[in-house]
Amino acid sequence: MSLTLSYAPEGRQELLEAIQYYESESPGLGAAFLAAVEEGLAQLMAFPKSAPVQRGSVRCKSLRRFPYSLLYSLREEEIRVLAVMNEKRRPFYWWVRE
């Protein structure tokens, strides 16, 4: 089975904001954050059910090195990233995105 990857608009916006934030903190850190996201996504593409279920059908994949998680759902042949969540803030705000 070949999976595709998509982002909810809010999830893509959170990703861009986090990259921008880290880059403003230290040049190159935004790229390191994006690399951590891409590593997490590659793992999910290889093993889509490897992350634990967080709520309903939403799964949660923690990133390495950064306090962020990818919240995603599995659709027929798609991984849909619902949120790129900062684990230190508002942990349940994404519930309305299921």
N, CA, C and O atoms as a printed pandas DataFrame, in Angstrom:
     atom_number atom_name residue_name chain_id  residue_number  x_coord  y_coord  z_coord
0              1         N          MET        A               1    0.849   -1.183    0.000
1              2        CA          MET        A               1    0.000    0.000    0.000
2              3         C          MET        A               1    0.890    1.239    0.000
3              4         O          MET        A               1    1.813    1.347    0.807
4              5         N          SER        A               2    0.616    2.154   -0.888
5              6        CA          SER        A               2    1.359    3.401   -0.985
6              7         C          SER        A               2    0.543    4.524   -0.336
7              8         O          SER        A               2   -0.589    4.797   -0.733
8              9         N          LEU        A               3    1.134    5.156    0.655
9             10        CA          LEU        A               3    0.440    6.225    1.378
10            11         C          LEU        A               3    0.815    7.587    0.817
11            12         O          LEU        A               3    1.924    7.792    0.325
12            13         N          THR        A               4   -0.123    8.505    0.902
13            14        CA          THR        A               4    0.164    9.897    0.600
14            15         C          THR        A               4    0.128   10.666    1.912
15            16         O          THR        A               4   -0.362   10.164    2.925
16            17         N          LEU        A               5    0.641   11.866    1.886
17            18        CA          LEU        A               5    0.716   12.711    3.067
18            19         C          LEU        A               5    0.017   14.029    2.771
19            20         O          LEU        A               5    0.224   14.623    1.713
20            21         N          SER        A               6   -0.807   14.483    3.703
21            22        CA          SER        A               6   -1.436   15.789    3.557
22            23         C          SER        A               6   -1.499   16.466    4.918
23            24         O          SER        A               6   -1.378   15.814    5.955
24            25         N          TYR        A               7   -1.687   17.760    4.904
25            26        CA          TYR        A               7   -1.801   18.558    6.119
26            27         C          TYR        A               7   -3.159   19.240    6.160
27            28         O          TYR        A               7   -3.653   19.718    5.138
28            29         N          ALA        A               8   -3.751   19.283    7.327
29            30        CA          ALA        A               8   -4.880   20.184    7.546
30            31         C          ALA        A               8   -4.293   21.596    7.466
31            32         O          ALA        A               8   -3.135   21.789    7.837
32            33         N          PRO        A               9   -5.051   22.583    6.997
33            34        CA          PRO        A               9   -4.502   23.942    6.892
34            35         C          PRO        A               9   -3.895   24.441    8.207
35            36         O          PRO        A               9   -2.850   25.091    8.207
36            37         N          GLU        A              10   -4.554   24.133    9.321
37            38        CA          GLU        A              10   -4.046   24.579   10.620
38            39         C          GLU        A              10   -2.728   23.897   10.964
39            40         O          GLU        A              10   -1.837   24.519   11.544
40            41         N          GLY        A              11   -2.603   22.631   10.610
41            42        CA          GLY        A              11   -1.367   21.897   10.870
42            43         C          GLY        A              11   -0.201   22.458   10.077
43            44         O          GLY        A              11    0.906   22.595   10.598
44            45         N          ARG        A              12   -0.453   22.783    8.806
45            46        CA          ARG        A              12    0.602   23.380    7.977
46            47         C          ARG        A              12    1.010   24.738    8.542
47            48         O          ARG        A              12    2.196   25.064    8.579
48            49         N          GLN        A              13    0.039   25.524    8.980
49            50        CA          GLN        A              13    0.344   26.837    9.548
50            51         C          GLN        A              13    1.179   26.699   10.821
51            52         O          GLN        A              13    2.123   27.462   11.025
52            53         N          GLU        A              14    0.843   25.741   11.670
53            54        CA          GLU        A              14    1.617   25.510   12.887
54            55         C          GLU        A              14    3.051   25.105   12.560
55            56         O          GLU        A              14    3.989   25.535   13.231
56            57         N          LEU        A              15    3.219   24.287   11.541
57            58        CA          LEU        A              15    4.554   23.885   11.122
58            59         C          LEU        A              15    5.364   25.102   10.694
59            60         O          LEU        A              15    6.503   25.275   11.128
60            61         N          LEU        A              16    4.787   25.941    9.850
61            62        CA          LEU        A              16    5.490   27.128    9.373
62            63         C          LEU        A              16    5.827   28.088   10.512
63            64         O          LEU        A              16    6.915   28.662   10.544
64            65         N          GLU        A              17    4.898   28.257   11.435
65            66        CA          GLU        A              17    5.142   29.144   12.574
66            67         C          GLU        A              17    6.256   28.615   13.475
67            68         O          GLU        A              17    7.076   29.389   13.969
68            69         N          ALA        A              18    6.287   27.305   13.689
69            70        CA          ALA        A              18    7.334   26.716   14.529
70            71         C          ALA        A              18    8.705   26.853   13.862
71            72         O          ALA        A              18    9.693   27.160   14.529
72            73         N          ILE        A              19    8.763   26.627   12.556
73            74        CA          ILE        A              19   10.029   26.800   11.835
74            75         C          ILE        A              19   10.511   28.236   11.968
75            76         O          ILE        A              19   11.682   28.488   12.252
76            77         N          GLN        A              20    9.603   29.164   11.762
77            78        CA          GLN        A              20    9.953   30.583   11.848
78            79         C          GLN        A              20   10.417   30.945   13.260
79            80         O          GLN        A              20   11.397   31.673   13.421
80            81         N          TYR        A              21    9.726   30.445   14.276
81            82        CA          TYR        A              21   10.110   30.721   15.651
82            83         C          TYR        A              21   11.528   30.209   15.936
83            84         O          TYR        A              21   12.370   30.950   16.445
84            85         N          TYR        A              22   11.782   28.950   15.608
85            86        CA          TYR        A              22   13.107   28.386   15.895
86            87         C          TYR        A              22   14.197   29.084   15.102
87            88         O          TYR        A              22   15.302   29.282   15.607
88            89         N          GLU        A              23   13.902   29.454   13.885
89            90        CA          GLU        A              23   14.909   30.164   13.087
90            91         C          GLU        A              23   15.214   31.537   13.686
91            92         O          GLU        A              23   16.355   31.999   13.635
92            93         N          SER        A              24   14.195   32.191   14.254
93            94        CA          SER        A              24   14.433   33.499   14.877
94            95         C          SER        A              24   15.228   33.372   16.182
95            96         O          SER        A              24   15.910   34.310   16.594
96            97         N          GLU        A              25   15.134   32.217   16.820
97            98        CA          GLU        A              25   15.893   31.970   18.052
98            99         C          GLU        A              25   17.367   31.731   17.759
99           100         O          GLU        A              25   18.237   32.191   18.498
100          101         N          SER        A              26   17.642   31.013   16.682
101          102        CA          SER        A              26   19.021   30.691   16.317
102          103         C          SER        A              26   19.056   30.275   14.851
103          104         O          SER        A              26   18.381   29.323   14.461
104          105         N          PRO        A              27   19.837   30.980   14.036
105          106        CA          PRO        A              27   19.911   30.615   12.622
106          107         C          PRO        A              27   20.284   29.134   12.454
107          108         O          PRO        A              27   21.237   28.644   13.061
108          109         N          GLY        A              28   19.516   28.446   11.625
109          110        CA          GLY        A              28   19.730   27.027   11.385
110          111         C          GLY        A              28   18.849   26.123   12.226
111          112         O          GLY        A              28   18.660   24.954   11.891
112          113         N          LEU        A              29   18.301   26.659   13.332
113          114        CA          LEU        A              29   17.467   25.836   14.203
114          115         C          LEU        A              29   16.120   25.525   13.546
115          116         O          LEU        A              29   15.546   24.462   13.785
116          117         N          GLY        A              30   15.620   26.438   12.729
117          118        CA          GLY        A              30   14.385   26.178   11.988
118          119         C          GLY        A              30   14.558   25.002   11.041
119          120         O          GLY        A              30   13.667   24.162   10.910
120          121         N          ALA        A              31   15.717   24.947   10.377
121          122        CA          ALA        A              31   16.003   23.828    9.478
122          123         C          ALA        A              31   16.138   22.525   10.265
123          124         O          ALA        A              31   15.716   21.470    9.792
124          125         N          ALA        A              32   16.715   22.591   11.448
125          126        CA          ALA        A              32   16.839   21.395   12.287
126          127         C          ALA        A              32   15.461   20.906   12.728
127          128         O          ALA        A              32   15.210   19.702   12.783
128          129         N          PHE        A              33   14.566   21.852   13.042
129          130        CA          PHE        A              33   13.202   21.479   13.411
130          131         C          PHE        A              33   12.503   20.804   12.227
131          132         O          PHE        A              33   11.861   19.767   12.391
132          133         N          LEU        A              34   12.628   21.391   11.047
133          134        CA          LEU        A              34   12.009   20.801    9.859
134          135         C          LEU        A              34   12.572   19.401    9.604
135          136         O          LEU        A              34   11.827   18.499    9.221
136          137         N          ALA        A              35   13.862   19.211    9.809
137          138        CA          ALA        A              35   14.471   17.882    9.629
138          139         C          ALA        A              35   13.877   16.879   10.618
139          140         O          ALA        A              35   13.657   15.720   10.266
140          141         N          ALA        A              36   13.616   17.318   11.857
141          142        CA          ALA        A              36   13.006   16.431   12.855
142          143         C          ALA        A              36   11.579   16.059   12.443
143          144         O          ALA        A              36   11.154   14.917   12.621
144          145         N          VAL        A              37   10.847   17.022   11.897
145          146        CA          VAL        A              37    9.488   16.753   11.399
146          147         C          VAL        A              37    9.553   15.757   10.244
147          148         O          VAL        A              37    8.784   14.796   10.206
148          149         N          GLU        A              38   10.458   15.983    9.315
149          150        CA          GLU        A              38   10.581   15.082    8.165
150          151         C          GLU        A              38   10.993   13.678    8.594
151          152         O          GLU        A              38   10.531   12.695    8.015
152          153         N          GLU        A              39   11.856   13.575    9.601
153          154        CA          GLU        A              39   12.240   12.267   10.127
154          155         C          GLU        A              39   11.023   11.557   10.724
155          156         O          GLU        A              39   10.804   10.372   10.474
156          157         N          GLY        A              40   10.235   12.291   11.515
157          158        CA          GLY        A              40    9.020   11.718   12.100
158          159         C          GLY        A              40    8.032   11.279   11.034
159          160         O          GLY        A              40    7.420   10.218   11.151
160          161         N          LEU        A              41    7.875   12.086    9.998
161          162        CA          LEU        A              41    6.956   11.737    8.911
162          163         C          LEU        A              41    7.441   10.513    8.143
163          164         O          LEU        A              41    6.633    9.675    7.743
164          165         N          ALA        A              42    8.742   10.402    7.935
165          166        CA          ALA        A              42    9.288    9.230    7.242
166          167         C          ALA        A              42    8.999    7.962    8.041
167          168         O          ALA        A              42    8.664    6.922    7.474
168          169         N          GLN        A              43    9.132    8.060    9.354
169          170        CA          GLN        A              43    8.817    6.913   10.205
170          171         C          GLN        A              43    7.340    6.551   10.099
171          172         O          GLN        A              43    6.989    5.372   10.046
172          173         N          LEU        A              44    6.479    7.559   10.067
173          174        CA          LEU        A              44    5.043    7.303    9.947
174          175         C          LEU        A              44    4.682    6.717    8.596
175          176         O          LEU        A              44    3.808    5.855    8.508
176          177         N          MET        A              45    5.338    7.170    7.551
177          178        CA          MET        A              45    5.058    6.630    6.223
178          179         C          MET        A              45    5.451    5.149    6.168
179          180         O          MET        A              45    4.794    4.350    5.500
180          181         N          ALA        A              46    6.516    4.795    6.869
181          182        CA          ALA        A              46    6.963    3.401    6.878
182          183         C          ALA        A              46    6.106    2.538    7.796
183          184         O          ALA        A              46    5.818    1.382    7.485
184          185         N          PHE        A              47    5.699    3.113    8.935
185          186        CA          PHE        A              47    4.932    2.378    9.944
186          187         C          PHE        A              47    3.789    3.254   10.442
187          188         O          PHE        A              47    3.871    3.801   11.541
188          189         N          PRO        A              48    2.733    3.396    9.663
189          190        CA          PRO        A              48    1.679    4.369    9.974
190          191         C          PRO        A              48    0.925    4.119   11.279
191          192         O          PRO        A              48    0.367    5.055   11.851
192          193         N          LYS        A              49    0.899    2.893   11.751
193          194        CA          LYS        A              49    0.175    2.607   12.992
194          195         C          LYS        A              49    1.105    2.503   14.199
195          196         O          LYS        A              49    0.697    2.005   15.248
196          197         N          SER        A              50    2.333    2.960   14.065
197          198        CA          SER        A              50    3.315    2.805   15.140
198          199         C          SER        A              50    3.096    3.776   16.300
199          200         O          SER        A              50    3.468    3.467   17.432
200          201         N          ALA        A              51    2.511    4.921   16.049
201          202        CA          ALA        A              51    2.291    5.901   17.117
202          203         C          ALA        A              51    1.008    5.551   17.871
203          204         O          ALA        A              51    0.052    5.049   17.280
204          205         N          PRO        A              52    0.992    5.817   19.169
205          206        CA          PRO        A              52   -0.193    5.483   19.954
206          207         C          PRO        A              52   -1.391    6.364   19.617
207          208         O          PRO        A              52   -1.248    7.519   19.216
208          209         N          VAL        A              53   -2.564    5.789   19.790
209          210        CA          VAL        A              53   -3.802    6.542   19.600
210          211         C          VAL        A              53   -3.930    7.528   20.752
211          212         O          VAL        A              53   -3.781    7.161   21.917
212          213         N          GLN        A              54   -4.205    8.773   20.415
213          214        CA          GLN        A              54   -4.343    9.833   21.409
214          215         C          GLN        A              54   -5.801   10.015   21.811
215          216         O          GLN        A              54   -6.135   10.083   22.994
216          217         N          ARG        A              55   -6.662   10.092   20.793
217          218        CA          ARG        A              55   -8.093   10.297   21.023
218          219         C          ARG        A              55   -8.842    9.899   19.763
219          220         O          ARG        A              55   -8.505   10.350   18.668
220          221         N          GLY        A              56   -9.839    9.072   19.908
221          222        CA          GLY        A              56  -10.601    8.631   18.742
222          223         C          GLY        A              56   -9.700    7.899   17.770
223          224         O          GLY        A              56   -9.129    6.859   18.102
224          225         N          SER        A              57   -9.572    8.443   16.569
225          226        CA          SER        A              57   -8.698    7.835   15.566
226          227         C          SER        A              57   -7.416    8.641   15.358
227          228         O          SER        A              57   -6.660    8.377   14.424
228          229         N          VAL        A              58   -7.171    9.620   16.225
229          230        CA          VAL        A              58   -6.000   10.485   16.094
230          231         C          VAL        A              58   -4.819    9.868   16.834
231          232         O          VAL        A              58   -4.916    9.489   18.001
232          233         N          ARG        A              59   -3.711    9.780   16.123
233          234        CA          ARG        A              59   -2.476    9.243   16.702
234          235         C          ARG        A              59   -1.483   10.381   16.945
235          236         O          ARG        A              59   -1.581   11.455   16.352
236          237         N          CYS        A              60   -0.524   10.112   17.838
237          238        CA          CYS        A              60    0.414   11.149   18.264
238          239         C          CYS        A              60    1.849   10.635   18.156
239          240         O          CYS        A              60    2.217    9.656   18.805
240          241         N          LYS        A              61    2.652   11.304   17.332
241          242        CA          LYS        A              61    4.059   10.958   17.135
242          243         C          LYS        A              61    4.917   12.090   17.679
243          244         O          LYS        A              61    4.900   13.198   17.142
244          245         N          SER        A              62    5.666   11.816   18.742
245          246        CA          SER        A              62    6.568   12.819   19.319
246          247         C          SER        A              62    7.799   12.973   18.429
247          248         O          SER        A              62    8.288   12.012   17.835
248          249         N          LEU        A              63    8.281   14.206   18.357
249          250        CA          LEU        A              63    9.491   14.480   17.590
250          251         C          LEU        A              63   10.724   14.323   18.467
251          252         O          LEU        A              63   10.662   14.491   19.685
252          253         N          ARG        A              64   11.825   14.003   17.841
253          254        CA          ARG        A              64   13.096   13.944   18.549
254          255         C          ARG        A              64   13.647   15.359   18.675
255          256         O          ARG        A              64   13.519   16.172   17.760
256          257         N          ARG        A              65   14.247   15.634   19.793
257          258        CA          ARG        A              65   14.966   16.882   20.068
258          259         C          ARG        A              65   14.085   18.100   20.336
259          260         O          ARG        A              65   14.554   19.055   20.955
260          261         N          PHE        A              66   12.859   18.102   19.904
261          262        CA          PHE        A              66   11.981   19.255   20.063
262          263         C          PHE        A              66   10.715   18.847   20.816
263          264         O          PHE        A              66   10.246   17.718   20.674
264          265         N          PRO        A              67   10.158   19.769   21.622
265          266        CA          PRO        A              67    8.944   19.442   22.390
266          267         C          PRO        A              67    7.672   19.577   21.556
267          268         O          PRO        A              67    6.750   20.304   21.926
268          269         N          TYR        A              68    7.634   18.886   20.456
269          270        CA          TYR        A              68    6.492   18.926   19.541
270          271         C          TYR        A              68    6.048   17.513   19.210
271          272         O          TYR        A              68    6.834   16.568   19.267
272          273         N          SER        A              69    4.774   17.385   18.862
273          274        CA          SER        A              69    4.220   16.118   18.398
274          275         C          SER        A              69    3.444   16.355   17.108
275          276         O          SER        A              69    2.884   17.428   16.882
276          277         N          LEU        A              70    3.430   15.337   16.280
277          278        CA          LEU        A              70    2.597   15.336   15.082
278          279         C          LEU        A              70    1.326   14.580   15.418
279          280         O          LEU        A              70    1.376   13.401   15.769
280          281         N          LEU        A              71    0.210   15.235   15.313
281          282        CA          LEU        A              71   -1.083   14.593   15.531
282          283         C          LEU        A              71   -1.657   14.314   14.152
283          284         O          LEU        A              71   -1.794   15.217   13.326
284          285         N          TYR        A              72   -1.991   13.057   13.914
285          286        CA          TYR        A              72   -2.406   12.674   12.571
286          287         C          TYR        A              72   -3.490   11.609   12.620
287          288         O          TYR        A              72   -3.685   10.923   13.624
288          289         N          SER        A              73   -4.178   11.499   11.509
289          290        CA          SER        A              73   -5.163   10.432   11.361
290          291         C          SER        A              73   -4.819    9.652   10.103
291          292         O          SER        A              73   -4.223   10.177    9.162
292          293         N          LEU        A              74   -5.205    8.409   10.113
293          294        CA          LEU        A              74   -5.025    7.547    8.948
294          295         C          LEU        A              74   -6.336    7.482    8.198
295          296         O          LEU        A              74   -7.374    7.119    8.751
296          297         N          ARG        A              75   -6.270    7.832    6.956
297          298        CA          ARG        A              75   -7.420    7.651    6.090
298          299         C          ARG        A              75   -7.074    6.503    5.167
299          300         O          ARG        A              75   -5.996    5.925    5.311
300          301         N          GLU        A              76   -7.902    6.156    4.258
301          302        CA          GLU        A              76   -7.693    4.950    3.462
302          303         C          GLU        A              76   -6.254    4.771    2.999
303          304         O          GLU        A              76   -5.632    3.760    3.324
304          305         N          GLU        A              77   -5.722    5.699    2.268
305          306        CA          GLU        A              77   -4.337    5.606    1.804
306          307         C          GLU        A              77   -3.609    6.918    2.057
307          308         O          GLU        A              77   -2.765    7.337    1.265
308          309         N          GLU        A              78   -3.945    7.557    3.166
309          310        CA          GLU        A              78   -3.410    8.880    3.443
310          311         C          GLU        A              78   -3.116    9.044    4.931
311          312         O          GLU        A              78   -3.868    8.588    5.792
312          313         N          ILE        A              79   -2.006    9.705    5.198
313          314        CA          ILE        A              79   -1.716   10.199    6.540
314          315         C          ILE        A              79   -2.033   11.686    6.503
315          316         O          ILE        A              79   -1.458   12.436    5.714
316          317         N          ARG        A              80   -2.948   12.103    7.361
317          318        CA          ARG        A              80   -3.381   13.506    7.402
318          319         C          ARG        A              80   -2.872   14.126    8.698
319          320         O          ARG        A              80   -3.325   13.758    9.782
320          321         N          VAL        A              81   -1.931   15.069    8.591
321          322        CA          VAL        A              81   -1.396   15.753    9.767
322          323         C          VAL        A              81   -2.399   16.828   10.175
323          324         O          VAL        A              81   -2.638   17.788    9.443
324          325         N          LEU        A              82   -2.972   16.645   11.345
325          326        CA          LEU        A              82   -3.982   17.575   11.841
326          327         C          LEU        A              82   -3.361   18.735   12.599
327          328         O          LEU        A              82   -3.850   19.863   12.537
328          329         N          ALA        A              83   -2.267   18.449   13.321
329          330        CA          ALA        A              83   -1.643   19.482   14.142
330          331         C          ALA        A              83   -0.163   19.184   14.303
331          332         O          ALA        A              83    0.254   18.027   14.359
332          333         N          VAL        A              84    0.620   20.247   14.375
333          334        CA          VAL        A              84    2.023   20.183   14.774
334          335         C          VAL        A              84    2.019   20.882   16.127
335          336         O          VAL        A              84    2.134   22.104   16.222
336          337         N          MET        A              85    1.885   20.068   17.169
337          338        CA          MET        A              85    1.534   20.573   18.499
338          339         C          MET        A              85    2.750   20.786   19.389
339          340         O          MET        A              85    3.586   19.897   19.553
340          341         N          ASN        A              86    2.829   21.976   19.957
341          342        CA          ASN        A              86    3.811   22.248   20.998
342          343         C          ASN        A              86    3.324   21.540   22.257
343          344         O          ASN        A              86    2.226   21.818   22.740
344          345         N          GLU        A              87    4.120   20.640   22.785
345          346        CA          GLU        A              87    3.704   19.832   23.937
346          347         C          GLU        A              87    3.631   20.630   25.234
347          348         O          GLU        A              87    3.095   20.144   26.230
348          349         N          LYS        A              88    4.157   21.832   25.232
349          350        CA          LYS        A              88    4.168   22.654   26.449
350          351         C          LYS        A              88    2.967   23.585   26.549
351          352         O          LYS        A              88    2.750   24.200   27.594
352          353         N          ARG        A              89    2.181   23.699   25.479
353          354        CA          ARG        A              89    1.051   24.636   25.475
354          355         C          ARG        A              89   -0.240   23.964   25.050
355          356         O          ARG        A              89   -0.222   23.065   24.209
356          357         N          ARG        A              90   -1.328   24.374   25.603
357          358        CA          ARG        A              90   -2.692   23.983   25.219
358          359         C          ARG        A              90   -2.790   22.572   24.651
359          360         O          ARG        A              90   -3.011   22.420   23.450
360          361         N          PRO        A              91   -2.637   21.565   25.449
361          362        CA          PRO        A              91   -2.524   20.205   24.916
362          363         C          PRO        A              91   -3.768   19.644   24.223
363          364         O          PRO        A              91   -3.643   18.675   23.474
364          365         N          PHE        A              92   -4.931   20.192   24.432
365          366        CA          PHE        A              92   -6.130   19.576   23.853
366          367         C          PHE        A              92   -6.839   20.464   22.829
367          368         O          PHE        A              92   -7.965   20.164   22.432
368          369         N          TYR        A              93   -6.207   21.534   22.405
369          370        CA          TYR        A              93   -6.855   22.461   21.483
370          371         C          TYR        A              93   -7.225   21.812   20.148
371          372         O          TYR        A              93   -8.164   22.263   19.492
372          373         N          TRP        A              94   -6.525   20.789   19.744
373          374        CA          TRP        A              94   -6.702   20.168   18.436
374          375         C          TRP        A              94   -7.901   19.231   18.358
375          376         O          TRP        A              94   -8.242   18.763   17.272
376          377         N          TRP        A              95   -8.545   18.949   19.483
377          378        CA          TRP        A              95   -9.657   17.983   19.496
378          379         C          TRP        A              95  -10.728   18.304   18.463
379          380         O          TRP        A              95  -11.359   17.389   17.933
380          381         N          VAL        A              96  -10.942   19.545   18.172
381          382        CA          VAL        A              96  -11.995   19.918   17.214
382          383         C          VAL        A              96  -11.587   19.605   15.774
383          384         O          VAL        A              96  -12.407   19.741   14.866
384          385         N          ARG        A              97  -10.349   19.193   15.547
385          386        CA          ARG        A              97   -9.862   18.920   14.192
386          387         C          ARG        A              97  -10.081   17.494   13.735
387          388         O          ARG        A              97   -9.808   17.181   12.576
388          389         N          GLU        A              98  -10.555   16.634   14.583
389          390        CA          GLU        A              98  -10.745   15.226   14.190
390          391         C          GLU        A              98  -11.569   15.170   12.984
391          392         O          GLU        A              98  -11.853   14.084   12.480
